[in-house]
PDB file of C-alpha atoms in Angstrom:
ATOM      1  CA  MET A   1      10.354  -3.862   0.295  1.00 63.00           C
ATOM      2  CA  ASN A   2       7.845  -1.743   2.451  1.00 74.00           C
ATOM      3  CA  GLU A   3       4.831  -2.331   0.780  1.00 93.00           C
ATOM      4  CA  LEU A   4       1.638  -0.183   2.099  1.00 94.00           C
ATOM      5  CA  THR A   5      -1.344  -0.982   3.365  1.00 95.00           C
ATOM      6  CA  PRO A   6      -4.985  -0.573   1.927  1.00 93.00           C
ATOM      7  CA  GLU A   7      -5.888   1.842   4.779  1.00 94.00           C
ATOM      8  CA  GLN A   8      -2.132   3.460   4.018  1.00 96.00           C
ATOM      9  CA  GLN A   9      -2.645   4.209   0.423  1.00 96.00           C
ATOM     10  CA  ILE A  10      -6.309   5.940   1.520  1.00 97.00           C
ATOM     11  CA  ALA A  11      -4.789   8.040   4.101  1.00 97.00           C
ATOM     12  CA  LYS A  12      -2.074   8.757   1.549  1.00 97.00           C
ATOM     13  CA  HIS A  13      -4.444   9.810  -1.455  1.00 97.00           C
ATOM     14  CA  TYR A  14      -6.649  11.411   1.217  1.00 98.00           C
ATOM     15  CA  SER A  15      -3.520  13.652   2.470  1.00 98.00           C
ATOM     16  CA  ALA A  16      -3.141  14.351  -1.274  1.00 97.00           C
ATOM     17  CA  ALA A  17      -5.984  15.244  -1.977  1.00 97.00           C
ATOM     18  CA  ILE A  18      -6.244  17.729   1.210  1.00 98.00           C
ATOM     19  CA  ASP A  19      -3.850  19.298  -0.505  1.00 97.00           C
ATOM     20  CA  SER A  20      -5.429  19.996  -2.919  1.00 97.00           C
ATOM     21  CA  VAL A  21      -8.404  21.890  -0.991  1.00 98.00           C
ATOM     22  CA  SER A  22      -5.765  23.389   0.723  1.00 98.00           C
ATOM     23  CA  LEU A  23      -3.896  24.994  -2.436  1.00 97.00           C
ATOM     24  CA  ILE A  24      -7.835  25.257  -4.322  1.00 97.00           C
ATOM     25  CA  ASN A  25      -8.569  27.643   0.050  1.00 97.00           C
ATOM     26  CA  ALA A  26      -5.574  29.638   0.114  1.00 97.00           C
ATOM     27  CA  GLY A  27      -6.016  31.449  -3.316  1.00 96.00           C
ATOM     28  CA  LYS A  28      -4.494  33.070  -5.942  1.00 97.00           C
ATOM     29  CA  PRO A  29      -0.528  33.450  -4.596  1.00 96.00           C
ATOM     30  CA  GLU A  30       0.360  37.210  -5.424  1.00 96.00           C
ATOM     31  CA  LYS A  31       3.323  36.467  -7.946  1.00 96.00           C
ATOM     32  CA  MET A  32       1.303  34.446 -10.142  1.00 97.00           C
ATOM     33  CA  THR A  33      -0.074  34.922 -13.522  1.00 97.00           C
ATOM     34  CA  ASP A  34      -3.991  34.684 -14.233  1.00 97.00           C
ATOM     35  CA  ALA A  35      -3.367  32.724 -16.638  1.00 98.00           C
ATOM     36  CA  ASP A  36      -0.928  30.476 -14.124  1.00 98.00           C
ATOM     37  CA  TRP A  37      -3.839  30.523 -11.906  1.00 98.00           C
ATOM     38  CA  ALA A  38      -6.650  28.944 -13.730  1.00 98.00           C
ATOM     39  CA  ASP A  39      -4.262  26.580 -15.026  1.00 98.00           C
ATOM     40  CA  CYS A  40      -3.078  25.726 -11.378  1.00 97.00           C
ATOM     41  CA  LEU A  41      -7.270  25.383 -10.553  1.00 97.00           C
ATOM     42  CA  SER A  42      -7.811  23.980 -12.970  1.00 97.00           C
ATOM     43  CA  ARG A  43      -5.548  21.086 -12.703  1.00 97.00           C
ATOM     44  CA  ASN A  44      -5.664  21.093  -8.863  1.00 97.00           C
ATOM     45  CA  LYS A  45      -9.533  20.909  -9.563  1.00 98.00           C
ATOM     46  CA  GLU A  46      -9.916  17.886 -12.356  1.00 97.00           C
ATOM     47  CA  HIS A  47      -7.012  15.798  -9.585  1.00 97.00           C
ATOM     48  CA  LEU A  48     -10.186  16.545  -7.054  1.00 98.00           C
ATOM     49  CA  ASN A  49     -12.761  15.048  -9.424  1.00 98.00           C
ATOM     50  CA  ILE A  50     -10.475  11.768 -10.899  1.00 97.00           C
ATOM     51  CA  MET A  51     -10.206  11.312  -7.171  1.00 97.00           C
ATOM     52  CA  LEU A  52     -13.886  11.740  -5.453  1.00 97.00           C
ATOM     53  CA  ALA A  53     -14.578   9.020  -8.255  1.00 97.00           C
ATOM     54  CA  LYS A  54     -12.808   6.084  -6.550  1.00 97.00           C
ATOM     55  CA  ASP A  55     -14.065   3.523  -4.579  1.00 96.00           C
ATOM     56  CA  TYR A  56     -12.166   2.891  -2.296  1.00 95.00           C
ATOM     57  CA  TRP A  57     -13.113   5.318   0.242  1.00 96.00           C
ATOM     58  CA  THR A  58     -14.036   4.458   3.761  1.00 94.00           C
ATOM     59  CA  THR A  59     -14.301   6.513   6.402  1.00 95.00           C
ATOM     60  CA  GLU A  60     -13.216   9.663   4.924  1.00 97.00           C
ATOM     61  CA  ASN A  61     -14.730  13.534   5.187  1.00 97.00           C
ATOM     62  CA  LEU A  62     -15.083  13.947   0.818  1.00 98.00           C
ATOM     63  CA  THR A  63     -16.598  17.173   1.840  1.00 98.00           C
ATOM     64  CA  PRO A  64     -13.960  19.305   1.059  1.00 98.00           C
ATOM     65  CA  LEU A  65     -12.830  18.102  -1.621  1.00 98.00           C
ATOM     66  CA  GLN A  66     -16.739  17.950  -3.394  1.00 98.00           C
ATOM     67  CA  ASP A  67     -16.686  22.204  -2.554  1.00 98.00           C
ATOM     68  CA  ALA A  68     -13.133  22.668  -3.524  1.00 98.00           C
ATOM     69  CA  ALA A  69     -13.849  20.848  -6.644  1.00 97.00           C
ATOM     70  CA  LYS A  70     -16.700  23.289  -7.403  1.00 93.00           C
TER      71      LYS A  70
END
């Protein structure tokens, strides 16, 4: 079995968090309803807040996560 190193696991989590940042920063897709967008924002901001509470971060820049989670 090919298990990830701790560094690879952190990088995977950071990448997923950056995906949430990108989605939030891109704004509401044209064909998405306001209600669906509000739900999407809520879920992604919750994901970012959960990720920011983790204690495994090392040198990753968490500012984009913090800014998007507001």
